[in-house]
PDB file of C-alpha atoms in Angstrom:
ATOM      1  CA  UNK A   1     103.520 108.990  21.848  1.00  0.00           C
ATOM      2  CA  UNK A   2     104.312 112.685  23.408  1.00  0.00           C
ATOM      3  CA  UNK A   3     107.153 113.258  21.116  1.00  0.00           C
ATOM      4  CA  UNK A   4     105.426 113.131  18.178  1.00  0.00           C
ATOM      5  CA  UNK A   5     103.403 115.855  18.849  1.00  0.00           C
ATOM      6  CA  UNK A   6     106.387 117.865  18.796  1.00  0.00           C
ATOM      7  CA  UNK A   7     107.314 119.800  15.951  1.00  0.00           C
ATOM      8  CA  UNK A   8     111.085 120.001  16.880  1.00  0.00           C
ATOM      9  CA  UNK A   9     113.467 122.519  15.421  1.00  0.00           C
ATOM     10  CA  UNK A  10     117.601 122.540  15.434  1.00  0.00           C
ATOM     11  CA  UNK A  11     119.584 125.592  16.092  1.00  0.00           C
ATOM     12  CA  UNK A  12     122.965 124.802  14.633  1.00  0.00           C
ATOM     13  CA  UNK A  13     125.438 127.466  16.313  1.00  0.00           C
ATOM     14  CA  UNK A  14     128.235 128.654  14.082  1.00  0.00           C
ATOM     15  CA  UNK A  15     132.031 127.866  14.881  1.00  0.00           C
ATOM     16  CA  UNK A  16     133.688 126.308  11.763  1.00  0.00           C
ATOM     17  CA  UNK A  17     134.392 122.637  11.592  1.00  0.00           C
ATOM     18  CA  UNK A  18     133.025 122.455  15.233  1.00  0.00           C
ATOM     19  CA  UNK A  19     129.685 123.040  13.788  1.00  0.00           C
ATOM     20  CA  UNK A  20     129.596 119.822  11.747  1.00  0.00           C
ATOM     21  CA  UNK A  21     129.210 118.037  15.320  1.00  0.00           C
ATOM     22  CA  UNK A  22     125.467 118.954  14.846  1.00  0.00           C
ATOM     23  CA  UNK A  23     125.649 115.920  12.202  1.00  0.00           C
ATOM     24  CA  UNK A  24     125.692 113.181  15.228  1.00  0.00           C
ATOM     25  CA  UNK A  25     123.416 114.864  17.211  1.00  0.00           C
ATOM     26  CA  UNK A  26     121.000 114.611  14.085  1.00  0.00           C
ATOM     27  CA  UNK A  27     121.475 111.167  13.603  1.00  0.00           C
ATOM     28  CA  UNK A  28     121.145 109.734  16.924  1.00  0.00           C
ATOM     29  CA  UNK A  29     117.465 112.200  16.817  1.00  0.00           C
ATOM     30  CA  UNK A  30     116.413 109.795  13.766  1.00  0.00           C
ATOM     31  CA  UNK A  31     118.041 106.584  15.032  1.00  0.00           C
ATOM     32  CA  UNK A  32     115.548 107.190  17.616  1.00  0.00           C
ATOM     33  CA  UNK A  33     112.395 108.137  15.716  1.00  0.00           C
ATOM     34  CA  UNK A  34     111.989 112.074  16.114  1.00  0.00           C
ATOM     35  CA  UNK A  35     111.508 114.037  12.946  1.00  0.00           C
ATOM     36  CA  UNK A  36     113.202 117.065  12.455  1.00  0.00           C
ATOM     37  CA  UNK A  37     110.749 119.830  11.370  1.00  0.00           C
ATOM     38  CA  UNK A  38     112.494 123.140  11.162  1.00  0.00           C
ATOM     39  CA  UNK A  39     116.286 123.920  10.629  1.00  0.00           C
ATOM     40  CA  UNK A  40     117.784 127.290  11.584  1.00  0.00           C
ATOM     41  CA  UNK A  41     121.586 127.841  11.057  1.00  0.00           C
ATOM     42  CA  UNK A  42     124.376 130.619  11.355  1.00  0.00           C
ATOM     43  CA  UNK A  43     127.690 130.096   9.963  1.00  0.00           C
ATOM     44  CA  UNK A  44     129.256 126.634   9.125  1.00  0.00           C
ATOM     45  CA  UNK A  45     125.816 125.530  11.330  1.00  0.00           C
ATOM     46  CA  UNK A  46     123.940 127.357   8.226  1.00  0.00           C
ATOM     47  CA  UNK A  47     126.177 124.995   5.483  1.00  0.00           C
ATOM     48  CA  UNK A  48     125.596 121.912   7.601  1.00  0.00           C
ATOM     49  CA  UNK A  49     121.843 122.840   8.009  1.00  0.00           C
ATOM     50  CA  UNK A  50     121.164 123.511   4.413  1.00  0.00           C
ATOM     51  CA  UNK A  51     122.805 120.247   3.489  1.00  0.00           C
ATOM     52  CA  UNK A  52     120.607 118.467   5.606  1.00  0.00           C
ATOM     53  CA  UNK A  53     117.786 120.168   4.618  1.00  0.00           C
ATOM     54  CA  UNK A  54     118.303 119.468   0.948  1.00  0.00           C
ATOM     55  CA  UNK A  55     119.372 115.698   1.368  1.00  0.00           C
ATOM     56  CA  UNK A  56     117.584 114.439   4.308  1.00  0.00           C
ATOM     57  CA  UNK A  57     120.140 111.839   4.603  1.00  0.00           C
ATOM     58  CA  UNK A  58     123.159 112.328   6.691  1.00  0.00           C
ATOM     59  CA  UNK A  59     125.207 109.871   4.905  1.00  0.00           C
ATOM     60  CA  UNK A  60     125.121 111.607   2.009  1.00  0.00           C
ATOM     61  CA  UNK A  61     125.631 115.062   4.193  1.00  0.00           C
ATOM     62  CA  UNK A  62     128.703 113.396   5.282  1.00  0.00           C
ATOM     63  CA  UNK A  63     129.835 112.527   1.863  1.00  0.00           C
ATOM     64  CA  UNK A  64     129.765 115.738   0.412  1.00  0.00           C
ATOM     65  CA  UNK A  65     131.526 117.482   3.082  1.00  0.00           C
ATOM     66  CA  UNK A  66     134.678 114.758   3.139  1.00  0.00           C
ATOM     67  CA  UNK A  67     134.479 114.686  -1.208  1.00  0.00           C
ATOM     68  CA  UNK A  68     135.042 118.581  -0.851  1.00  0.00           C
ATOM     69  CA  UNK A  69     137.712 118.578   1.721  1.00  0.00           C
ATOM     70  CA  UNK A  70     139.680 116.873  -1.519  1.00  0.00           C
ATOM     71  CA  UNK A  71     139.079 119.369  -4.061  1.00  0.00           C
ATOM     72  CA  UNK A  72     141.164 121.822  -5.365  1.00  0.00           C
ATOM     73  CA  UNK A  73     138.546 124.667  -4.660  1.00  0.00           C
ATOM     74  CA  UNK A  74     139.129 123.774  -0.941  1.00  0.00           C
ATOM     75  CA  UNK A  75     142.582 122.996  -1.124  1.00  0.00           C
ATOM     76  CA  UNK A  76     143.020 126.451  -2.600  1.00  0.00           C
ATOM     77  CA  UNK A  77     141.074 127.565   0.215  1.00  0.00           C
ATOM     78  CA  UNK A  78     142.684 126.010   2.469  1.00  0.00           C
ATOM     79  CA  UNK A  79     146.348 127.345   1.702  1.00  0.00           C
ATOM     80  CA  UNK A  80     144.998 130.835   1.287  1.00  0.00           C
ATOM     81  CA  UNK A  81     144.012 130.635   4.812  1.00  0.00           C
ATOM     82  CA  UNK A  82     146.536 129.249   6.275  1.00  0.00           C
ATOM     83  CA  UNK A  83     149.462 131.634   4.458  1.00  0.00           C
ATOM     84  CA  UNK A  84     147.349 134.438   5.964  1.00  0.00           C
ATOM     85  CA  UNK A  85     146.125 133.592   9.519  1.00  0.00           C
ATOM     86  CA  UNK A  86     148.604 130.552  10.835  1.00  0.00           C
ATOM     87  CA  UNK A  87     151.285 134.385  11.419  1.00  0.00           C
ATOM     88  CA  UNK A  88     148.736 134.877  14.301  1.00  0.00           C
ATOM     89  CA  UNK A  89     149.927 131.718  16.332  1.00  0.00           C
ATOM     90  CA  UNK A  90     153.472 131.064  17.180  1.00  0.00           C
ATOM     91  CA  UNK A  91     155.255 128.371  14.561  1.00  0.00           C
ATOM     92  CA  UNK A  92     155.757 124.841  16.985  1.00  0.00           C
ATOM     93  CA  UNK A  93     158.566 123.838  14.799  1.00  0.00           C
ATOM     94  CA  UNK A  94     160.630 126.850  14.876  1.00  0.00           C
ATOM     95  CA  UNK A  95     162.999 126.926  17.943  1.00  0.00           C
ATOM     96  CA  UNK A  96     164.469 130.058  17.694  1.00  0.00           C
ATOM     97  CA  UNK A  97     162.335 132.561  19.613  1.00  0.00           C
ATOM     98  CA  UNK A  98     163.616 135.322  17.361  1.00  0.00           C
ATOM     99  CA  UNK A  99     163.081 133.873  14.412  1.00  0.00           C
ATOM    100  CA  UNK A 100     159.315 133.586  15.408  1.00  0.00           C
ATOM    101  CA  UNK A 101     159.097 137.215  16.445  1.00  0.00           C
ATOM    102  CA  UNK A 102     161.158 138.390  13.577  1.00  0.00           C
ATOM    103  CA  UNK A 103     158.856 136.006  11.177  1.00  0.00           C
ATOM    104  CA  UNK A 104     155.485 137.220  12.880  1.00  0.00           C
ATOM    105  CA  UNK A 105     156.098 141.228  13.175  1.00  0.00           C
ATOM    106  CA  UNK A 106     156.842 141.075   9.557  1.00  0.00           C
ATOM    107  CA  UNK A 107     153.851 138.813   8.722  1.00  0.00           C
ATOM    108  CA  UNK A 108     151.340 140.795  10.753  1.00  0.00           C
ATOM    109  CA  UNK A 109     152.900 144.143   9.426  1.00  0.00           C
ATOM    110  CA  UNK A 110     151.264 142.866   5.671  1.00  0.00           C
ATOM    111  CA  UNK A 111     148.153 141.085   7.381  1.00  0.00           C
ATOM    112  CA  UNK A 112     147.366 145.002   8.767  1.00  0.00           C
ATOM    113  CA  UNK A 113     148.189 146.620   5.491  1.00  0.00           C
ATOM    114  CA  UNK A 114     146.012 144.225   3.197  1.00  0.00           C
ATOM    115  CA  UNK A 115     142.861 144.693   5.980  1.00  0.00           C
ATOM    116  CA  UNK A 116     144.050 148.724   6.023  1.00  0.00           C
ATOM    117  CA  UNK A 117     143.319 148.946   2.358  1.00  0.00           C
ATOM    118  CA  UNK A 118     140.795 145.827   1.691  1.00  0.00           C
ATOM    119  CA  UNK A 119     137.397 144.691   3.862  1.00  0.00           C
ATOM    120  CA  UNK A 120     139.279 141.532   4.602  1.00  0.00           C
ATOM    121  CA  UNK A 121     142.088 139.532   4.439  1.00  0.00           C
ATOM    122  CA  UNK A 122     140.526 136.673   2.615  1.00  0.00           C
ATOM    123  CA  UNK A 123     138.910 137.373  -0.816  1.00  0.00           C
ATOM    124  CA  UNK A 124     135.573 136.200  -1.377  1.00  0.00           C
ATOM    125  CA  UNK A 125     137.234 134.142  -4.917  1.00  0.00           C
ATOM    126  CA  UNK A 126     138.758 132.167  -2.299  1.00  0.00           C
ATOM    127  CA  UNK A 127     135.955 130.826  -0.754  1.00  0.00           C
ATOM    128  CA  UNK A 128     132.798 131.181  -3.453  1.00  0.00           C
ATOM    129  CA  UNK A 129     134.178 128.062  -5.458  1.00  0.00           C
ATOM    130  CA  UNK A 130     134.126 125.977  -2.253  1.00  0.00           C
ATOM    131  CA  UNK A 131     130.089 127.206  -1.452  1.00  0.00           C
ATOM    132  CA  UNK A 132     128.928 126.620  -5.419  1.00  0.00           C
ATOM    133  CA  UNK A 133     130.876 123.154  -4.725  1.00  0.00           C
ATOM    134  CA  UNK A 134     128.795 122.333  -2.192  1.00  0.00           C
ATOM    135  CA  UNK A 135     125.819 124.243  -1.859  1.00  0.00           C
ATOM    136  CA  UNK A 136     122.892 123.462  -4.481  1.00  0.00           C
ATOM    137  CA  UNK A 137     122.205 126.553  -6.856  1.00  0.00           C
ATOM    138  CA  UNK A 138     118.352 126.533  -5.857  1.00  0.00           C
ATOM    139  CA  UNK A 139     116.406 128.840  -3.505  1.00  0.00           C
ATOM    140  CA  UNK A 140     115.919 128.796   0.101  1.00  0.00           C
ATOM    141  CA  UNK A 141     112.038 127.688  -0.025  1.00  0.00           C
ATOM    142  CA  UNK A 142     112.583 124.873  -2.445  1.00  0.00           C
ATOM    143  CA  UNK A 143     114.658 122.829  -0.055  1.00  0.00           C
ATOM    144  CA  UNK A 144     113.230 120.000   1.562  1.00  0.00           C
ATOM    145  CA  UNK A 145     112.736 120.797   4.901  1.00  0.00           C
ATOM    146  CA  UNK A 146     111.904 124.697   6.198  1.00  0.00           C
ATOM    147  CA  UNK A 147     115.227 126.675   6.735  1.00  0.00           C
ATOM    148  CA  UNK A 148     116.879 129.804   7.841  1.00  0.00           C
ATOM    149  CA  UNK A 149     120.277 131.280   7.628  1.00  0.00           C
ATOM    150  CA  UNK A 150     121.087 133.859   9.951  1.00  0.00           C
ATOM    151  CA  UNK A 151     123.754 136.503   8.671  1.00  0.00           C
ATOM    152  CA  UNK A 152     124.104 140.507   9.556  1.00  0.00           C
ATOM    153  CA  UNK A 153     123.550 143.675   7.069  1.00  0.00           C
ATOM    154  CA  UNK A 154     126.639 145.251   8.836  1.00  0.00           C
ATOM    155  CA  UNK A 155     125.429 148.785   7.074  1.00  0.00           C
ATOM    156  CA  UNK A 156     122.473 148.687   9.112  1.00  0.00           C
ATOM    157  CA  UNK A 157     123.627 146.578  11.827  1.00  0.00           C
ATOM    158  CA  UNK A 158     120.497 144.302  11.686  1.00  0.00           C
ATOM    159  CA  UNK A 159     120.378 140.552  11.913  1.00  0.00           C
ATOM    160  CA  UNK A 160     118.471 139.242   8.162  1.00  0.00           C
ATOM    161  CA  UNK A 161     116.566 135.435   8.093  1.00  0.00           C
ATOM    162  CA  UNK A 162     117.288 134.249   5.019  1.00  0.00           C
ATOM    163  CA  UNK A 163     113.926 132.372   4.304  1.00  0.00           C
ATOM    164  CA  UNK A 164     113.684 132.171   0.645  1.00  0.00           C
ATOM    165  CA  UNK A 165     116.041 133.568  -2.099  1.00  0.00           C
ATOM    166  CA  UNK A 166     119.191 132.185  -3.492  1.00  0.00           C
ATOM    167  CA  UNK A 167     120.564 129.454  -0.746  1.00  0.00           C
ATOM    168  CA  UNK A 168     123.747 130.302  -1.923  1.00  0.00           C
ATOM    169  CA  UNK A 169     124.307 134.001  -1.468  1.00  0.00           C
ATOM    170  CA  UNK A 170     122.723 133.295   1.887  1.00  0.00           C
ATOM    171  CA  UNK A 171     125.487 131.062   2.727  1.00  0.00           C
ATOM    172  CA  UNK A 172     128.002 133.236   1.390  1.00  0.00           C
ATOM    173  CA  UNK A 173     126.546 136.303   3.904  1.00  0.00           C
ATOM    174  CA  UNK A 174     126.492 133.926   7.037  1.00  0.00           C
ATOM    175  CA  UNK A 175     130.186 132.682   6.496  1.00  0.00           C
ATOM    176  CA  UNK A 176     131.940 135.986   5.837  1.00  0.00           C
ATOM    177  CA  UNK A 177     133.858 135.957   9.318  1.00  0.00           C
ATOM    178  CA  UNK A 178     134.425 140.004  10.175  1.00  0.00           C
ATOM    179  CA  UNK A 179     137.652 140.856   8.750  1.00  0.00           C
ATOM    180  CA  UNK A 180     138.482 137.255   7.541  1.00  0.00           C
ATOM    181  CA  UNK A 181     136.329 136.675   4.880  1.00  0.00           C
ATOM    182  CA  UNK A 182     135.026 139.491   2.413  1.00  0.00           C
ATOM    183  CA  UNK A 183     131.278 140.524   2.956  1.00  0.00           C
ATOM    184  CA  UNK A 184     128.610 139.631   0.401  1.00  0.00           C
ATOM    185  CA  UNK A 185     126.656 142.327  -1.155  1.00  0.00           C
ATOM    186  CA  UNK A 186     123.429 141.390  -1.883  1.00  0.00           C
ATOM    187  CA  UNK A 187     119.750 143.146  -2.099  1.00  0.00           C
ATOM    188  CA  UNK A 188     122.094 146.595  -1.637  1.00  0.00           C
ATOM    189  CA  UNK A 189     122.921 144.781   1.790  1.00  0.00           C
ATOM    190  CA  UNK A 190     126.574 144.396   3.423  1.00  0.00           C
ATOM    191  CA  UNK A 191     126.251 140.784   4.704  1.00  0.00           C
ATOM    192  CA  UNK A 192     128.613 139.124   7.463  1.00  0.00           C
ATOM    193  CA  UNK A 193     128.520 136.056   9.703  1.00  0.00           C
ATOM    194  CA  UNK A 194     125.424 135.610  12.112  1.00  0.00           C
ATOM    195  CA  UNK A 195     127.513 135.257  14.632  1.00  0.00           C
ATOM    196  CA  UNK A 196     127.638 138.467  15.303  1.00  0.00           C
ATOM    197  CA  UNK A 197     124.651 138.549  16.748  1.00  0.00           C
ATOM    198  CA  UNK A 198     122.788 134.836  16.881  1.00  0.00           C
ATOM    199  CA  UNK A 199     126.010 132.767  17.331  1.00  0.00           C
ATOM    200  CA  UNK A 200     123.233 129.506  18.019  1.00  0.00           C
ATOM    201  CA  UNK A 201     120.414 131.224  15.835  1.00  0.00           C
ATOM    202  CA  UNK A 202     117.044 129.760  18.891  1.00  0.00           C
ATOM    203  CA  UNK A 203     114.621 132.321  18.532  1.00  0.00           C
ATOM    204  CA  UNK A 204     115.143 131.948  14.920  1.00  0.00           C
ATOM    205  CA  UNK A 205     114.348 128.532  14.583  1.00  0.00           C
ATOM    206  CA  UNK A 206     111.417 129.089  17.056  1.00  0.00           C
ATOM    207  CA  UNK A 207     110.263 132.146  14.569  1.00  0.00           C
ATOM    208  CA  UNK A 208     110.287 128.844  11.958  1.00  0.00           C
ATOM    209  CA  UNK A 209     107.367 127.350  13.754  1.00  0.00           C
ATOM    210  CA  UNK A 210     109.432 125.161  16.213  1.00  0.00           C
ATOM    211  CA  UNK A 211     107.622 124.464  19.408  1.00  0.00           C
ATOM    212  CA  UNK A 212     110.891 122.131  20.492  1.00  0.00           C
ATOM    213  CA  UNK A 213     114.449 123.549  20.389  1.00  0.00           C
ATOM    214  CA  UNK A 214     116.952 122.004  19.848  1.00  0.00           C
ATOM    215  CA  UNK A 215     120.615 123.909  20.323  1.00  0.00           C
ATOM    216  CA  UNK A 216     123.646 123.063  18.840  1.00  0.00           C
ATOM    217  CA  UNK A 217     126.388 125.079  20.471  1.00  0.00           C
ATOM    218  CA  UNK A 218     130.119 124.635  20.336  1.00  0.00           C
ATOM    219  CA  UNK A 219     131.280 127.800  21.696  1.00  0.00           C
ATOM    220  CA  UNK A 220     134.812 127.766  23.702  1.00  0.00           C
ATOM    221  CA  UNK A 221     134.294 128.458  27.221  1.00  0.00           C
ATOM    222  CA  UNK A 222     136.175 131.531  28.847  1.00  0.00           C
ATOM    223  CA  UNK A 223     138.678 130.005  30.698  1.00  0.00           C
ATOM    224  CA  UNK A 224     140.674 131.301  34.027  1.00  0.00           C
ATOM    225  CA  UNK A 225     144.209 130.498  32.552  1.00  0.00           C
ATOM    226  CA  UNK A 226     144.935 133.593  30.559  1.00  0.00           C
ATOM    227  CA  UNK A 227     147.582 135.656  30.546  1.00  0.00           C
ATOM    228  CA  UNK A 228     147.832 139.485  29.809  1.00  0.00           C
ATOM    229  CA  UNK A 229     150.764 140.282  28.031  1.00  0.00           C
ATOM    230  CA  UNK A 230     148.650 143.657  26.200  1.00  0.00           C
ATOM    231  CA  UNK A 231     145.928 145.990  25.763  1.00  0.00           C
ATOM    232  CA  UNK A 232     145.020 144.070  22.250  1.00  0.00           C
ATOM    233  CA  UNK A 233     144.895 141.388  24.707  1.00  0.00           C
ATOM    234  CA  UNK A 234     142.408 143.158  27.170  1.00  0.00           C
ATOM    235  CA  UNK A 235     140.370 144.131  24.426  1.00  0.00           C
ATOM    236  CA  UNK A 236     139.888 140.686  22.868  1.00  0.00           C
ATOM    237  CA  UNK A 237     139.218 139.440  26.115  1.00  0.00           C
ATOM    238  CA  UNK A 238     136.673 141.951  26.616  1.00  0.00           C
ATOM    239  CA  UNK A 239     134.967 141.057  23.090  1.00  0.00           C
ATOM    240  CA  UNK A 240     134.895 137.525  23.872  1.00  0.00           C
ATOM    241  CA  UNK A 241     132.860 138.159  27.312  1.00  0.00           C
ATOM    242  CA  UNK A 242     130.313 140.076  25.190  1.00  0.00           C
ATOM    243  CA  UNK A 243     130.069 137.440  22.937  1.00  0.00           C
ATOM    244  CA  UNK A 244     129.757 135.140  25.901  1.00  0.00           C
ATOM    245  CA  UNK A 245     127.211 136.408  27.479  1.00  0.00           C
ATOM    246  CA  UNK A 246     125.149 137.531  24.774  1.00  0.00           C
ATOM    247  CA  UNK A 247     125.212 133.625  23.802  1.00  0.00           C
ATOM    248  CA  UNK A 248     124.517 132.567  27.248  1.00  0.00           C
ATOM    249  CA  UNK A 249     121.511 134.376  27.405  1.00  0.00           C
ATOM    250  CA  UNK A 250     120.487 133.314  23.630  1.00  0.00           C
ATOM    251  CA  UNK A 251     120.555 129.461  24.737  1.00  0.00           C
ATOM    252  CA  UNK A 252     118.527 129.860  27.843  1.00  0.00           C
ATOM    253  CA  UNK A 253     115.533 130.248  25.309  1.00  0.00           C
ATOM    254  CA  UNK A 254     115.832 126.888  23.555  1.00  0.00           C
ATOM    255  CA  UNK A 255     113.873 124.012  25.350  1.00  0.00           C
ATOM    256  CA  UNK A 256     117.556 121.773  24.975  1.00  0.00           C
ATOM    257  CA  UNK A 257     120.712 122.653  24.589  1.00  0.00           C
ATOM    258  CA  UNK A 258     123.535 120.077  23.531  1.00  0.00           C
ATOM    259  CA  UNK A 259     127.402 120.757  23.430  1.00  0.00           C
ATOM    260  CA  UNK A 260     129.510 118.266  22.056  1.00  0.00           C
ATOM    261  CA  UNK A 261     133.053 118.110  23.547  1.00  0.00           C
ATOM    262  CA  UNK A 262     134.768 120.033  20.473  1.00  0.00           C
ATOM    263  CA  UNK A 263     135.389 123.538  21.891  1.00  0.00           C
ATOM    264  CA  UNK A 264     139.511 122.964  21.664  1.00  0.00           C
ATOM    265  CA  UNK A 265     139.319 122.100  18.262  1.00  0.00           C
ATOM    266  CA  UNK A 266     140.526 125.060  16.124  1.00  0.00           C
ATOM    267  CA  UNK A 267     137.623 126.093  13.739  1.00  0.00           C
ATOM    268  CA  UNK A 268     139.211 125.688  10.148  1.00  0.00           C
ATOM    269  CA  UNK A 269     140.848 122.440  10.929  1.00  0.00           C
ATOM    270  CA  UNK A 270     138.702 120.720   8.435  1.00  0.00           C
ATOM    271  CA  UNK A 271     140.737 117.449   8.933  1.00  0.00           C
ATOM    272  CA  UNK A 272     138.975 116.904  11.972  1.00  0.00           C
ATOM    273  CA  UNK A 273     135.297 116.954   9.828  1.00  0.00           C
ATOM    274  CA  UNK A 274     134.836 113.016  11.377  1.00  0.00           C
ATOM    275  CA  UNK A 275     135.915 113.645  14.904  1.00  0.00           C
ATOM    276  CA  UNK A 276     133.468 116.007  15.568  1.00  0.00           C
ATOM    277  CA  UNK A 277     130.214 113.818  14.096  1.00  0.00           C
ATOM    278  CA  UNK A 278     131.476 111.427  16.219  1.00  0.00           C
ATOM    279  CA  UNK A 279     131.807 114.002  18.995  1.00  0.00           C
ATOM    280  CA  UNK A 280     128.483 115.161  18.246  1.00  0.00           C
ATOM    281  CA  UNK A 281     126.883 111.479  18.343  1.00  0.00           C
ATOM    282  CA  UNK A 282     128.520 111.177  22.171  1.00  0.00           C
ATOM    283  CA  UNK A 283     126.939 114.542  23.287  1.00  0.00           C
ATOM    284  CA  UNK A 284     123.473 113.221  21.861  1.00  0.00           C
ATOM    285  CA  UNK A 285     123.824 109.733  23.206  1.00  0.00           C
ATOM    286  CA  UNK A 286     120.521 109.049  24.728  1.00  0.00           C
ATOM    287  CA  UNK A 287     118.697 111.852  23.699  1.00  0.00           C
ATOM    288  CA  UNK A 288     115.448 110.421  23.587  1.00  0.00           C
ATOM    289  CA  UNK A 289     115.580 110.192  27.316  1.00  0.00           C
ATOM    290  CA  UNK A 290     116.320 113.891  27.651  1.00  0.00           C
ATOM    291  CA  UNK A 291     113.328 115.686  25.611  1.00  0.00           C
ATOM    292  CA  UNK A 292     110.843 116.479  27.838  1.00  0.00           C
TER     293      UNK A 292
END
């Protein structure tokens, strides 16, 4: 048959527990007989990727990603991030308007001086327990399956392709959000989160030896209803457009491109981990009817 002829390769796009949607969309591709040849992955799509890559089983993907949800590592994690980021949404259960804005100016005023004096406002002792939890201490070209993790040497300003080397320092460059999560120094590099610049990492997958793409992507859409109360509003609007567009012209290079229906989920809501398989299984629903 044609398909088998294919040597197919995922692009799993970055974007927090959004990314683990690429977890349906790899099981209905085996429910339905393709084999998965090359994995490239950026971000939480690099942590899924190498997961799958090391287990080849999707069950057991699924597993360790729900069995680490419950540990303390991510539970400390978890609190860390939300003391420090949840000040950058209004609170829904506080009904006093001034309270909010009294709460918020005050909480923002330490978020700025902790990023003033620091590279971010998570440290990285937050989040390497969670990624030695869950990420095999072996190197890149002994996992099962070819991979790449796509992070950025922000001294340079050039995209790296993790290859081969320690899977785990890779990880730890592709998930250090700008500003969020401390950089990783490694190989007298300043690592940060592919997403910078490959937020769906195609041509690196293709660079793999994939002659079939397969995207991943669960970037937001801009939207229409937004309202400009600022110029820090202006300007994230304008970042997000770059973003946009760079991505937009990214995907047109893979050969498919699949989004599951989880762009409104917010990205370190990690309760949602089984929604978004599920989410991922409906966007992929029939796939073997859609690769050319």
């Amino acid at each position: 048959m044609m398909f088998k002829r294919k040597k197919i390769g995922l692009a799993l796009g970055g974007g927090g527990v959004r990314s683990v949607s690429s977890l349906g969309v790899i099981e209905n591709l085996e429910k339905s007989g393709y084999k998965i040849r090359y994995i490239a992955g950026t971000s939480m799509g690099a942590v899924v990727g190498a997961l799958y890559s090391y287990y080849l089983d999707t069950d057991k993907v699924k597993g360790a990603l729900n069995r680490l949800t419950k540990s303390e590592n991510y539970k400390k994690m978890s609190k860390e991030f939300s003391e420090k980021l949840e000040v950058l949404s209004d609170d829904p259960k506080e009904n006093s308007v001034f309270k909010v804005k009294f709460k918020k100016y005050f909480s923002l005023l330490a978020l700025f001086n902790k990023i003033k004096n620091n590279l971010s406002i998570i440290d990285k002792s937050y989040v390497k327990p969670v990624i030695d939890e869950i990420i095999p201490d072996i190197n890149i070209e002994d996992l099962k399956l070819p991979f790449c993790c796509v992070a950025v040497n922000i001294k340079s300003g050039k995209r790296v392709e993790f290859r081969k080397g320690s899977l785990r320092k890779a990880i730890m460059g592709t998930v250090a959000i700008p500003g969020i999560i401390e950089p990783e120094e490694y190989d007298n590099m300043l690592l940060s989160d592919g997403v910078i610049t490959s937020l769906t990492p195609v041509n690196e997958a293709r660079r793999l030896g994939g002659n079939y793409i397969i995207a991943v992507e669960v970037m937001p859409r801009l939207t229409m209803s937004i309202k400009f109360k600022s110029g820090i509003d202006v300007l994230d609007r304008a970042n997000r457009i770059t973003a946009y567009n760079l991505h937009q012209s990214i995907l047109k290079d893979a050969d498919l491109v699949i989004s599951p229906p989880v762009k409104n989920i917010y990205w370190a809501n990690f309760d949602k981990i089984n929604y978004c398989i599920k989410a991922g299984e409906s966007a992929s629903f029939g796939i073997e009817g859609r690769i050319r």
